[in-house]
Amino acid sequence: MNASLTPGQTKVEQVKLLIDGQWVESKTSEWRDVVNPATQQVLARVPFATAEEVDAAIAAGQRAFKTWRDTPIGARMRIMLKLQALIREHSKRIAVVLSAEQGKTIADAEGDIFRGLEVVEHACSIGSLQMGEFAENVAGGVDTYTLRQPIGVCAGITPFNFPAMIPLWMFPMAIVCGNTFVLKPSEQDPLSTMMLVELALEAGVPAGVLNVVHGGKQVVDALCTHTDIKAISFVGSTEVGTHVYNLAGQHGKRVQSMMGAKNHAVVLPDANRTQTLNALVGAGFGAAGQRCMATSVAVLVGKAREWLPDLKALAANLKVNAGSEPGTDVGPLISKRAKERVLGLIESGIKEGAKLELDGRDVSVPGFEQGNFVGPTLFSGVTTDMQIYTQEIFGPVLVVLEVDTLDEAIALVNRNPFGNGTGLFTQSGAAARKFQNEIDVGQVGINIPIPVPVPYFSFTGSRGSKLGDLGPYGKQVVQFYTQTKTVTSRWFDDDSVNDGVNTTISLR
């Protein structure tokens, strides 16, 4: 592998670029260390690509598009079939690298890969997904039909928290639709992403169809403004996502930008108590809270307030350790900077008057004393004007609000500017139907804590969590990566009646 990791590794790998099917050593003078967040060991160095290297990657995609767009759908589909088989074969090895560079537990890393694998599997259905429509005899002897055709060179910008799943949301669907792709992985943890890219090449993705550049804002801006990039897919923070959407949109590109979140779980007192508490703790503290779909707010309705002590006890029993260690529930945050930000927000909650029920600030993990650890942290007495409520913490912090009725809970969720996901825990079908009908959030779970849809459907965050009409994967992403061409045709034979000149716009 281009950037592999072995136990006791001493040599620091230099992550390469992928341009026109070749692994290229960057000529940049700017590099960033890829650091194990549990140990601070430098695993690799990633380059911030030069402007010339970004241009070369896009040019390679433009050249490859001329032939790739005409590659039969069946041939593209068979590459996806091979890719999904290779990912299955290598998933455990990739998970070890992912855990080391990102901090997730091995089990969660395998889940990261699997949820991306599901999208690759769905890409194998491109034969039916990319079908157009046909209507016969829309006028006398006239037929109309539509074609779904690829749009050109597309680009994807991915976040650190899902270095396998989100790249697999992007480039497989883009290229199976007949486009070429330039991928910019997170500079914080690109190693597992690069392993997946290598598998894509092994599966038969031709030179130039998939290219990879690394970097920060300059590379992002270059992708957003380059004339030959037709579409940008982004997942990450609200600040960067808004910038990408505006900049790329100003340069005439299609953009899907999935951004920040503040996901509420509304708990009614009739809910299954054990299952609900397990769900809240798992969704609130899993992956150290570094999921865009993490449950970061619990809204306890009526007598469900009485569940707070049980919630606290369950969270307190979670094991904080390096992701590589067996039995770990909560691993480290991605970086020291991320840890400092989370600690600052916890401090703000205390200063603003919330009650700190469970304090995870002083966690020490034997053998991993340098790790970026924050333990499960629980606040009660939270109000909607506090920073721990208004800001996405992106750490293992769960805040609890209390209301008297379901109507109050719905109003509370709908007032929040984010609309990524929400959940309701209840055994009442009537309450569930009311909630899903009235809630103004793109993804709703009923007794499901993290309502990320399977790939046959599309990821559909809304409001402040999403810019752009079409979401990643599913049917919507086929629309995003293709353009519709409508053909209206009439054929004549030698015995056709001459209708004469028609100077109207009607069809006869």
Short mmCIF file of C-alpha atoms in Angstrom, two decimals:
data_model
loop_
_atom_site.label_atom_id
_atom_site.label_comp_id
_atom_site.label_asym_id
_atom_site.label_seq_id
_atom_site.Cartn_x
_atom_site.Cartn_y
_atom_site.Cartn_z
CA MET A 1 0.00 0.00 0.00
CA ASN A 2 1.07 3.56 -0.72
CA ALA A 3 0.78 4.68 2.90
CA SER A 4 0.60 1.60 5.08
CA LEU A 5 1.14 1.26 8.81
CA THR A 6 2.86 -1.57 10.62
CA PRO A 7 3.36 -2.19 14.36
CA GLY A 8 6.52 -0.56 15.66
CA GLN A 9 6.89 1.48 12.48
CA THR A 10 9.80 3.92 12.61
CA LYS A 11 9.96 5.20 9.05
CA VAL A 12 7.51 8.00 8.36
CA GLU A 13 5.73 7.55 5.05
CA GLN A 14 5.22 10.44 2.68
CA VAL A 15 1.70 10.27 1.33
CA LYS A 16 1.59 10.58 -2.44
CA LEU A 17 -0.73 12.23 -4.90
CA LEU A 18 -2.56 10.23 -7.53
CA ILE A 19 -2.47 11.91 -10.94
CA ASP A 20 -3.40 10.18 -14.19
CA GLY A 21 -2.99 6.73 -12.68
CA GLN A 22 0.49 7.44 -11.29
CA TRP A 23 1.57 7.83 -7.66
CA VAL A 24 3.35 11.17 -7.57
CA GLU A 25 5.65 12.59 -4.92
CA SER A 26 4.58 16.18 -4.38
CA LYS A 27 7.01 18.98 -5.06
CA THR A 28 5.41 21.12 -2.36
CA SER A 29 7.33 22.74 0.46
CA GLU A 30 4.33 22.50 2.82
CA TRP A 31 3.69 19.25 4.69
CA ARG A 32 1.55 18.20 7.62
CA ASP A 33 2.09 15.34 10.05
CA VAL A 34 -0.54 12.63 10.32
CA VAL A 35 -0.63 11.94 14.05
CA ASN A 36 -2.03 9.05 16.06
CA PRO A 37 -4.40 10.90 18.44
CA ALA A 38 -3.91 8.34 21.22
CA THR A 39 -0.11 8.42 21.26
CA GLN A 40 1.00 11.52 19.24
CA GLN A 41 3.14 9.19 17.09
CA VAL A 42 3.71 10.64 13.64
CA LEU A 43 2.35 8.05 11.22
CA ALA A 44 3.00 9.84 7.95
CA ARG A 45 3.50 13.22 6.32
CA VAL A 46 0.90 14.53 3.91
CA PRO A 47 1.70 17.17 1.26
CA PHE A 48 -0.29 20.31 0.55
CA ALA A 49 -0.35 20.04 -3.22
CA THR A 50 0.89 22.87 -5.39
CA ALA A 51 -1.39 24.75 -7.77
CA GLU A 52 0.35 23.02 -10.68
CA GLU A 53 -0.33 19.59 -9.16
CA VAL A 54 -4.03 20.38 -8.67
CA ASP A 55 -4.21 21.57 -12.27
CA ALA A 56 -2.50 18.38 -13.44
CA ALA A 57 -5.00 16.20 -11.55
CA ILE A 58 -7.95 18.06 -13.06
CA ALA A 59 -6.40 17.93 -16.53
CA ALA A 60 -5.97 14.17 -16.16
CA GLY A 61 -9.64 13.88 -15.27
CA GLN A 62 -10.61 16.01 -18.26
CA ARG A 63 -8.61 13.82 -20.66
CA ALA A 64 -9.94 10.59 -19.18
CA PHE A 65 -13.54 11.82 -19.36
CA LYS A 66 -13.44 11.80 -23.16
CA THR A 67 -13.28 8.01 -23.22
CA TRP A 68 -14.66 7.08 -19.79
CA ARG A 69 -18.02 8.72 -20.52
CA ASP A 70 -18.51 6.26 -23.39
CA THR A 71 -17.51 3.20 -21.39
CA PRO A 72 -20.49 0.82 -21.30
CA ILE A 73 -22.54 0.86 -18.13
CA GLY A 74 -21.90 -2.85 -17.68
CA ALA A 75 -18.13 -2.31 -17.68
CA ARG A 76 -18.42 0.45 -15.07
CA MET A 77 -20.69 -1.73 -12.96
CA ARG A 78 -18.25 -4.65 -13.02
CA ILE A 79 -15.50 -2.38 -11.64
CA MET A 80 -17.79 -1.55 -8.72
CA LEU A 81 -18.46 -5.24 -8.18
CA LYS A 82 -14.73 -5.87 -8.01
CA LEU A 83 -14.20 -2.89 -5.72
CA GLN A 84 -16.80 -4.04 -3.20
CA ALA A 85 -15.17 -7.49 -3.12
CA LEU A 86 -11.73 -5.97 -2.51
CA ILE A 87 -13.03 -3.72 0.27
CA ARG A 88 -14.56 -6.73 2.00
CA GLU A 89 -11.29 -8.62 1.67
CA HIS A 90 -9.16 -5.81 3.11
CA SER A 91 -11.60 -4.17 5.55
CA LYS A 92 -9.97 -5.41 8.76
CA ARG A 93 -6.54 -4.22 7.66
CA ILE A 94 -7.92 -0.84 6.64
CA ALA A 95 -9.75 -0.59 9.97
CA VAL A 96 -6.47 -0.90 11.89
CA VAL A 97 -5.00 2.02 9.96
CA LEU A 98 -8.20 4.04 10.30
CA SER A 99 -8.25 3.50 14.06
CA ALA A 100 -4.61 4.52 14.39
CA GLU A 101 -4.94 7.77 12.43
CA GLN A 102 -8.45 8.82 13.50
CA GLY A 103 -8.79 7.35 17.00
CA LYS A 104 -11.94 5.26 16.53
CA THR A 105 -12.31 1.88 18.09
CA ILE A 106 -11.58 -1.00 15.73
CA ALA A 107 -15.26 -1.96 15.71
CA ASP A 108 -16.32 1.59 14.87
CA ALA A 109 -13.65 1.79 12.16
CA GLU A 110 -15.04 -1.38 10.62
CA GLY A 111 -18.49 0.20 10.77
CA ASP A 112 -17.11 3.30 9.02
CA ILE A 113 -15.85 1.12 6.18
CA PHE A 114 -19.03 -0.97 6.01
CA ARG A 115 -21.36 2.02 5.66
CA GLY A 116 -19.23 3.19 2.73
CA LEU A 117 -19.18 -0.32 1.29
CA GLU A 118 -22.98 -0.25 1.19
CA VAL A 119 -22.81 2.70 -1.22
CA VAL A 120 -20.34 0.83 -3.44
CA GLU A 121 -22.78 -2.08 -3.49
CA HIS A 122 -25.56 0.28 -4.52
CA ALA A 123 -23.34 1.66 -7.29
CA CYS A 124 -23.42 -1.85 -8.75
CA SER A 125 -27.09 -1.15 -9.59
CA ILE A 126 -26.18 1.68 -11.96
CA GLY A 127 -27.81 -0.15 -14.86
CA SER A 128 -31.24 0.67 -13.44
CA LEU A 129 -30.32 3.84 -11.52
CA GLN A 130 -29.18 5.72 -14.62
CA MET A 131 -32.14 4.85 -16.81
CA GLY A 132 -33.98 7.62 -18.60
CA GLU A 133 -37.67 7.83 -19.51
CA PHE A 134 -39.58 7.22 -22.74
CA ALA A 135 -43.01 8.30 -23.94
CA GLU A 136 -44.32 7.04 -27.26
CA ASN A 137 -46.58 9.06 -29.58
CA VAL A 138 -46.58 12.35 -27.66
CA ALA A 139 -47.82 13.70 -31.00
CA GLY A 140 -48.47 12.06 -34.33
CA GLY A 141 -45.46 9.78 -34.88
CA VAL A 142 -43.45 11.70 -32.32
CA ASP A 143 -41.61 10.08 -29.40
CA THR A 144 -39.88 11.82 -26.49
CA TYR A 145 -37.23 10.30 -24.27
CA THR A 146 -34.63 11.40 -21.77
CA LEU A 147 -31.01 10.39 -21.33
CA ARG A 148 -29.00 10.68 -18.11
CA GLN A 149 -25.49 11.60 -19.16
CA PRO A 150 -22.33 12.29 -17.11
CA ILE A 151 -21.33 15.91 -16.58
CA GLY A 152 -17.51 15.80 -16.56
CA VAL A 153 -14.83 16.20 -13.91
CA CYS A 154 -16.25 16.25 -10.37
CA ALA A 155 -14.51 16.82 -7.04
CA GLY A 156 -15.02 15.69 -3.46
CA ILE A 157 -13.79 17.26 -0.22
CA THR A 158 -14.06 14.92 2.77
CA PRO A 159 -13.84 15.38 6.58
CA PHE A 160 -11.67 13.69 9.18
CA ASN A 161 -14.43 11.94 11.09
CA PHE A 162 -15.30 9.33 8.43
CA PRO A 163 -12.17 8.79 6.31
CA ALA A 164 -13.63 5.63 4.72
CA MET A 165 -17.39 6.12 4.56
CA ILE A 166 -17.58 9.60 3.09
CA PRO A 167 -15.00 9.16 0.30
CA LEU A 168 -16.99 6.03 -0.59
CA TRP A 169 -20.15 8.15 -0.64
CA MET A 170 -18.51 10.25 -3.33
CA PHE A 171 -16.13 8.82 -5.88
CA PRO A 172 -17.81 5.43 -6.60
CA MET A 173 -21.15 7.01 -7.46
CA ALA A 174 -19.52 9.81 -9.47
CA ILE A 175 -17.38 7.54 -11.62
CA VAL A 176 -19.96 4.78 -12.09
CA CYS A 177 -22.21 7.47 -13.62
CA GLY A 178 -19.47 8.08 -16.21
CA ASN A 179 -17.72 11.08 -14.66
CA THR A 180 -14.11 11.45 -13.60
CA PHE A 181 -13.18 12.56 -10.11
CA VAL A 182 -10.63 14.51 -8.08
CA LEU A 183 -10.70 13.61 -4.39
CA LYS A 184 -9.27 15.75 -1.60
CA PRO A 185 -9.22 13.66 1.60
CA SER A 186 -8.89 15.18 5.03
CA GLU A 187 -5.29 16.14 5.64
CA GLN A 188 -5.66 14.90 9.24
CA ASP A 189 -6.23 11.22 8.41
CA PRO A 190 -5.72 10.38 4.72
CA LEU A 191 -4.09 6.97 5.07
CA SER A 192 -7.19 4.77 5.12
CA THR A 193 -8.70 6.83 2.31
CA MET A 194 -5.62 6.19 0.19
CA MET A 195 -5.89 2.46 0.84
CA LEU A 196 -9.41 2.55 -0.59
CA VAL A 197 -8.18 4.51 -3.59
CA GLU A 198 -5.54 1.86 -4.26
CA LEU A 199 -8.24 -0.79 -4.15
CA ALA A 200 -10.21 1.22 -6.70
CA LEU A 201 -7.23 1.14 -9.06
CA GLU A 202 -6.82 -2.58 -8.45
CA ALA A 203 -10.51 -3.02 -9.27
CA GLY A 204 -9.88 -1.55 -12.70
CA VAL A 205 -10.58 2.18 -12.48
CA PRO A 206 -8.63 3.54 -15.49
CA ALA A 207 -5.87 6.13 -15.30
CA GLY A 208 -7.20 9.64 -14.84
CA VAL A 209 -10.71 8.58 -13.88
CA LEU A 210 -9.86 8.91 -10.17
CA ASN A 211 -7.23 11.40 -9.00
CA VAL A 212 -6.21 12.47 -5.47
CA VAL A 213 -4.72 15.72 -4.22
CA HIS A 214 -4.08 16.72 -0.62
CA GLY A 215 -4.07 20.07 1.09
CA GLY A 216 -5.96 22.81 2.89
CA LYS A 217 -7.85 25.94 1.94
CA GLN A 218 -5.77 26.74 -1.14
CA VAL A 219 -6.46 23.34 -2.66
CA VAL A 220 -10.15 23.55 -1.75
CA ASP A 221 -10.42 26.97 -3.38
CA ALA A 222 -8.60 25.75 -6.48
CA LEU A 223 -11.13 22.95 -6.90
CA CYS A 224 -14.05 25.32 -6.33
CA THR A 225 -12.88 27.83 -8.94
CA HIS A 226 -11.33 25.68 -11.66
CA THR A 227 -13.14 25.96 -14.99
CA ASP A 228 -13.10 22.23 -15.71
CA ILE A 229 -14.65 21.11 -12.40
CA LYS A 230 -18.39 20.67 -12.94
CA ALA A 231 -19.59 19.59 -9.50
CA ILE A 232 -18.34 19.72 -5.90
CA SER A 233 -19.41 17.39 -3.10
CA PHE A 234 -18.47 18.53 0.41
CA VAL A 235 -18.96 17.13 3.90
CA GLY A 236 -17.56 18.98 6.91
CA SER A 237 -17.94 22.02 9.11
CA THR A 238 -20.55 24.72 8.57
CA GLU A 239 -17.93 27.43 8.14
CA VAL A 240 -16.01 25.63 5.41
CA GLY A 241 -19.16 24.18 3.84
CA THR A 242 -20.72 27.60 3.45
CA HIS A 243 -17.51 28.91 1.91
CA VAL A 244 -17.36 25.99 -0.54
CA TYR A 245 -21.02 26.39 -1.51
CA ASN A 246 -20.72 30.11 -2.14
CA LEU A 247 -17.37 30.01 -3.93
CA ALA A 248 -18.17 27.04 -6.15
CA GLY A 249 -21.64 28.37 -6.86
CA GLN A 250 -20.21 31.70 -7.95
CA HIS A 251 -18.12 29.77 -10.47
CA GLY A 252 -21.11 27.97 -11.94
CA LYS A 253 -20.72 24.56 -10.33
CA ARG A 254 -23.22 22.16 -8.89
CA VAL A 255 -22.65 21.88 -5.15
CA GLN A 256 -23.87 19.60 -2.40
CA SER A 257 -22.61 20.75 0.98
CA MET A 258 -23.40 18.71 4.09
CA MET A 259 -22.43 20.71 7.16
CA GLY A 260 -22.86 21.08 10.92
CA ALA A 261 -25.53 19.68 13.19
CA LYS A 262 -27.15 19.76 16.59
CA ASN A 263 -29.12 16.54 16.72
CA HIS A 264 -31.90 16.20 19.29
CA ALA A 265 -33.33 13.02 20.73
CA VAL A 266 -36.80 13.58 22.16
CA VAL A 267 -37.71 11.06 24.86
CA LEU A 268 -41.32 10.45 25.86
CA PRO A 269 -41.99 8.73 29.19
CA ASP A 270 -43.70 5.79 27.49
CA ALA A 271 -40.51 4.83 25.61
CA ASN A 272 -38.72 1.54 26.29
CA ARG A 273 -36.47 2.75 29.07
CA THR A 274 -33.53 0.36 28.69
CA GLN A 275 -33.37 0.56 24.91
CA THR A 276 -33.70 4.34 24.93
CA LEU A 277 -30.96 4.92 27.48
CA ASN A 278 -28.63 2.57 25.61
CA ALA A 279 -29.36 4.43 22.40
CA LEU A 280 -28.73 7.86 23.92
CA VAL A 281 -25.40 6.84 25.40
CA GLY A 282 -24.23 5.04 22.27
CA ALA A 283 -25.22 7.85 19.92
CA GLY A 284 -24.01 10.60 22.23
CA PHE A 285 -20.58 9.27 23.11
CA GLY A 286 -19.70 6.80 20.35
CA ALA A 287 -16.77 7.88 18.16
CA ALA A 288 -16.01 10.41 20.94
CA GLY A 289 -19.00 12.41 19.71
CA GLN A 290 -17.24 13.15 16.42
CA ARG A 291 -20.15 12.23 14.16
CA CYS A 292 -22.23 14.76 12.28
CA MET A 293 -25.21 12.58 13.22
CA ALA A 294 -24.24 12.20 16.90
CA THR A 295 -27.02 12.75 19.42
CA SER A 296 -25.77 15.82 21.24
CA VAL A 297 -29.05 16.96 22.84
CA ALA A 298 -31.48 14.83 24.85
CA VAL A 299 -34.91 16.39 25.37
CA LEU A 300 -36.64 14.67 28.28
CA VAL A 301 -40.40 15.10 28.18
CA GLY A 302 -42.57 15.01 31.32
CA LYS A 303 -41.76 12.09 33.60
CA ALA A 304 -38.83 11.07 31.40
CA ARG A 305 -36.94 13.67 33.46
CA GLU A 306 -36.68 10.95 36.10
CA TRP A 307 -34.37 8.99 33.81
CA LEU A 308 -31.45 11.39 34.23
CA PRO A 309 -29.70 9.44 37.03
CA ASP A 310 -29.81 6.25 34.97
CA LEU A 311 -28.47 8.11 31.95
CA LYS A 312 -25.60 9.44 34.04
CA ALA A 313 -24.78 6.03 35.51
CA LEU A 314 -24.73 4.36 32.11
CA ALA A 315 -22.47 7.02 30.62
CA ALA A 316 -20.10 6.84 33.59
CA ASN A 317 -19.50 3.15 32.90
CA LEU A 318 -18.10 3.71 29.42
CA LYS A 319 -14.44 2.81 29.01
CA VAL A 320 -12.14 5.52 27.67
CA ASN A 321 -9.02 4.20 25.97
CA ALA A 322 -7.10 4.08 22.73
CA GLY A 323 -9.23 2.82 19.88
CA SER A 324 -6.86 -0.08 19.31
CA GLU A 325 -7.43 -1.45 22.81
CA PRO A 326 -10.07 -4.16 23.36
CA GLY A 327 -13.20 -3.07 25.18
CA THR A 328 -12.82 0.62 24.40
CA ASP A 329 -16.06 2.59 24.18
CA VAL A 330 -14.70 6.13 23.74
CA GLY A 331 -11.44 6.85 21.95
CA PRO A 332 -9.47 10.10 21.66
CA LEU A 333 -10.43 13.24 19.82
CA ILE A 334 -8.71 13.78 16.48
CA SER A 335 -6.24 16.46 17.65
CA LYS A 336 -5.01 18.51 20.57
CA ARG A 337 -6.75 21.51 19.04
CA ALA A 338 -10.05 19.63 18.96
CA LYS A 339 -9.60 18.66 22.60
CA GLU A 340 -8.89 22.25 23.63
CA ARG A 341 -12.04 23.41 21.84
CA VAL A 342 -14.21 20.80 23.56
CA LEU A 343 -12.73 21.63 26.96
CA GLY A 344 -13.41 25.31 26.34
CA LEU A 345 -17.06 24.64 25.57
CA ILE A 346 -17.42 22.48 28.68
CA GLU A 347 -16.02 25.36 30.73
CA SER A 348 -18.48 27.74 29.08
CA GLY A 349 -21.36 25.47 30.10
CA ILE A 350 -20.28 25.61 33.72
CA LYS A 351 -19.89 29.40 33.63
CA GLU A 352 -23.31 29.87 32.03
CA GLY A 353 -25.02 27.92 34.80
CA ALA A 354 -25.60 24.42 33.44
CA LYS A 355 -25.15 21.57 35.92
CA LEU A 356 -22.19 19.34 35.16
CA GLU A 357 -23.56 15.90 35.97
CA LEU A 358 -20.58 13.97 34.63
CA ASP A 359 -17.15 15.51 34.11
CA GLY A 360 -14.85 13.97 31.51
CA ARG A 361 -12.16 16.63 31.49
CA ASP A 362 -9.49 14.97 33.61
CA VAL A 363 -9.39 11.52 32.04
CA SER A 364 -6.01 9.81 32.16
CA VAL A 365 -5.44 6.61 30.21
CA PRO A 366 -2.49 4.50 31.45
CA GLY A 367 -0.02 3.95 28.65
CA PHE A 368 -1.60 6.69 26.56
CA GLU A 369 -1.02 9.73 28.73
CA GLN A 370 -0.40 11.95 25.69
CA GLY A 371 -3.69 11.07 24.07
CA ASN A 372 -6.38 13.60 23.20
CA PHE A 373 -8.90 12.09 25.58
CA VAL A 374 -12.10 13.61 26.92
CA GLY A 375 -14.40 11.31 28.81
CA PRO A 376 -18.19 11.20 28.59
CA THR A 377 -19.54 14.53 29.81
CA LEU A 378 -23.16 15.17 30.74
CA PHE A 379 -24.91 18.48 31.41
CA SER A 380 -28.40 19.06 32.80
CA GLY A 381 -30.23 22.32 33.39
CA VAL A 382 -29.25 23.49 29.91
CA THR A 383 -31.06 26.36 28.22
CA THR A 384 -31.17 27.17 24.52
CA ASP A 385 -29.06 30.33 24.86
CA MET A 386 -26.00 28.51 26.26
CA GLN A 387 -23.00 27.88 24.01
CA ILE A 388 -23.09 24.16 24.74
CA TYR A 389 -26.50 24.16 23.07
CA THR A 390 -26.02 26.68 20.28
CA GLN A 391 -22.67 25.32 19.06
CA GLU A 392 -21.79 21.94 17.64
CA ILE A 393 -19.35 20.61 20.24
CA PHE A 394 -18.10 17.60 18.24
CA GLY A 395 -16.95 15.81 21.34
CA PRO A 396 -18.32 13.33 23.90
CA VAL A 397 -20.68 15.87 25.48
CA LEU A 398 -24.41 15.29 25.86
CA VAL A 399 -26.65 18.13 27.04
CA VAL A 400 -30.08 17.55 28.57
CA LEU A 401 -33.07 19.85 28.25
CA GLU A 402 -36.47 19.28 29.85
CA VAL A 403 -39.96 20.14 28.59
CA ASP A 404 -43.50 19.24 29.64
CA THR A 405 -45.07 18.14 26.35
CA LEU A 406 -44.31 16.73 22.92
CA ASP A 407 -45.53 19.97 21.35
CA GLU A 408 -42.93 21.92 23.32
CA ALA A 409 -40.24 19.46 22.26
CA ILE A 410 -41.16 19.78 18.58
CA ALA A 411 -41.12 23.58 18.84
CA LEU A 412 -37.72 23.47 20.55
CA VAL A 413 -36.17 21.28 17.85
CA ASN A 414 -37.68 23.36 15.06
CA ARG A 415 -36.25 26.58 16.51
CA ASN A 416 -32.72 25.22 16.28
CA PRO A 417 -31.04 26.40 13.05
CA PHE A 418 -29.60 22.97 12.23
CA GLY A 419 -31.61 20.25 10.52
CA ASN A 420 -29.37 17.24 10.08
CA GLY A 421 -31.11 14.58 12.16
CA THR A 422 -33.45 14.05 15.07
CA GLY A 423 -35.08 11.16 16.87
CA LEU A 424 -38.16 10.37 18.92
CA PHE A 425 -38.30 7.59 21.47
CA THR A 426 -41.82 6.38 22.20
CA GLN A 427 -44.15 3.40 22.00
CA SER A 428 -47.01 5.55 20.70
CA GLY A 429 -47.68 5.34 16.98
CA ALA A 430 -49.79 8.49 17.16
CA ALA A 431 -46.97 10.45 18.79
CA ALA A 432 -44.48 9.13 16.23
CA ARG A 433 -46.71 10.12 13.31
CA LYS A 434 -47.25 13.60 14.75
CA PHE A 435 -43.51 14.02 15.29
CA GLN A 436 -42.42 12.93 11.83
CA ASN A 437 -45.10 15.13 10.25
CA GLU A 438 -44.39 18.33 12.20
CA ILE A 439 -40.65 18.19 12.72
CA ASP A 440 -38.59 20.39 10.36
CA VAL A 441 -35.49 18.20 10.14
CA GLY A 442 -34.21 16.30 7.13
CA GLN A 443 -33.66 12.90 8.76
CA VAL A 444 -35.94 11.49 11.43
CA GLY A 445 -35.47 8.39 13.55
CA ILE A 446 -38.31 6.69 15.41
CA ASN A 447 -36.61 4.73 18.19
CA ILE A 448 -33.47 4.99 16.05
CA PRO A 449 -30.74 7.22 17.54
CA ILE A 450 -28.68 7.84 14.37
CA PRO A 451 -31.13 7.90 11.46
CA VAL A 452 -28.63 7.72 8.59
CA PRO A 453 -30.54 6.14 5.69
CA VAL A 454 -29.35 3.08 3.81
CA PRO A 455 -27.95 3.80 0.34
CA TYR A 456 -31.18 3.02 -1.53
CA PHE A 457 -32.40 6.31 -0.06
CA SER A 458 -30.51 9.60 0.01
CA PHE A 459 -28.90 11.43 2.91
CA THR A 460 -31.29 14.36 3.36
CA GLY A 461 -30.18 16.84 6.00
CA SER A 462 -31.87 20.22 5.80
CA ARG A 463 -31.84 23.89 6.85
CA GLY A 464 -28.51 24.97 8.39
CA SER A 465 -27.05 21.49 7.95
CA LYS A 466 -27.26 21.36 4.17
CA LEU A 467 -26.75 23.63 1.18
CA GLY A 468 -27.76 22.39 -2.26
CA ASP A 469 -30.86 20.50 -3.33
CA LEU A 470 -29.51 16.98 -3.81
CA GLY A 471 -27.92 14.79 -1.16
CA PRO A 472 -25.15 12.20 -1.18
CA TYR A 473 -25.76 8.66 -2.45
CA GLY A 474 -29.09 7.08 -3.38
CA LYS A 475 -31.22 8.27 -6.29
CA GLN A 476 -30.52 11.92 -5.57
CA VAL A 477 -26.80 11.57 -6.17
CA VAL A 478 -27.41 10.02 -9.59
CA GLN A 479 -29.30 13.20 -10.44
CA PHE A 480 -26.44 15.26 -9.02
CA TYR A 481 -23.76 13.51 -11.09
CA THR A 482 -25.73 13.43 -14.35
CA GLN A 483 -27.48 15.88 -16.64
CA THR A 484 -30.76 15.16 -18.38
CA LYS A 485 -30.93 15.39 -22.14
CA THR A 486 -34.43 15.31 -23.63
CA VAL A 487 -34.82 14.05 -27.21
CA THR A 488 -37.99 14.52 -29.26
CA SER A 489 -37.94 12.52 -32.52
CA ARG A 490 -40.05 11.75 -35.59
CA TRP A 491 -39.11 9.36 -38.37
CA PHE A 492 -40.52 9.41 -41.89
CA ASP A 493 -40.71 6.73 -44.53
CA ASP A 494 -41.04 7.31 -48.25
CA ASP A 495 -44.83 7.01 -48.17
CA SER A 496 -45.36 9.60 -45.43
CA VAL A 497 -48.06 12.19 -45.95
CA ASN A 498 -46.64 15.70 -46.53
CA ASP A 499 -48.06 17.88 -43.74
CA GLY A 500 -46.78 21.06 -45.33
CA VAL A 501 -45.05 23.93 -43.58
CA ASN A 502 -45.92 24.38 -39.88
CA THR A 503 -45.14 27.86 -38.56
CA THR A 504 -46.57 27.24 -35.05
CA ILE A 505 -44.80 25.72 -32.08
CA SER A 506 -47.24 22.81 -31.84
CA LEU A 507 -46.47 19.25 -32.84
CA ARG A 508 -48.85 17.62 -35.28
#
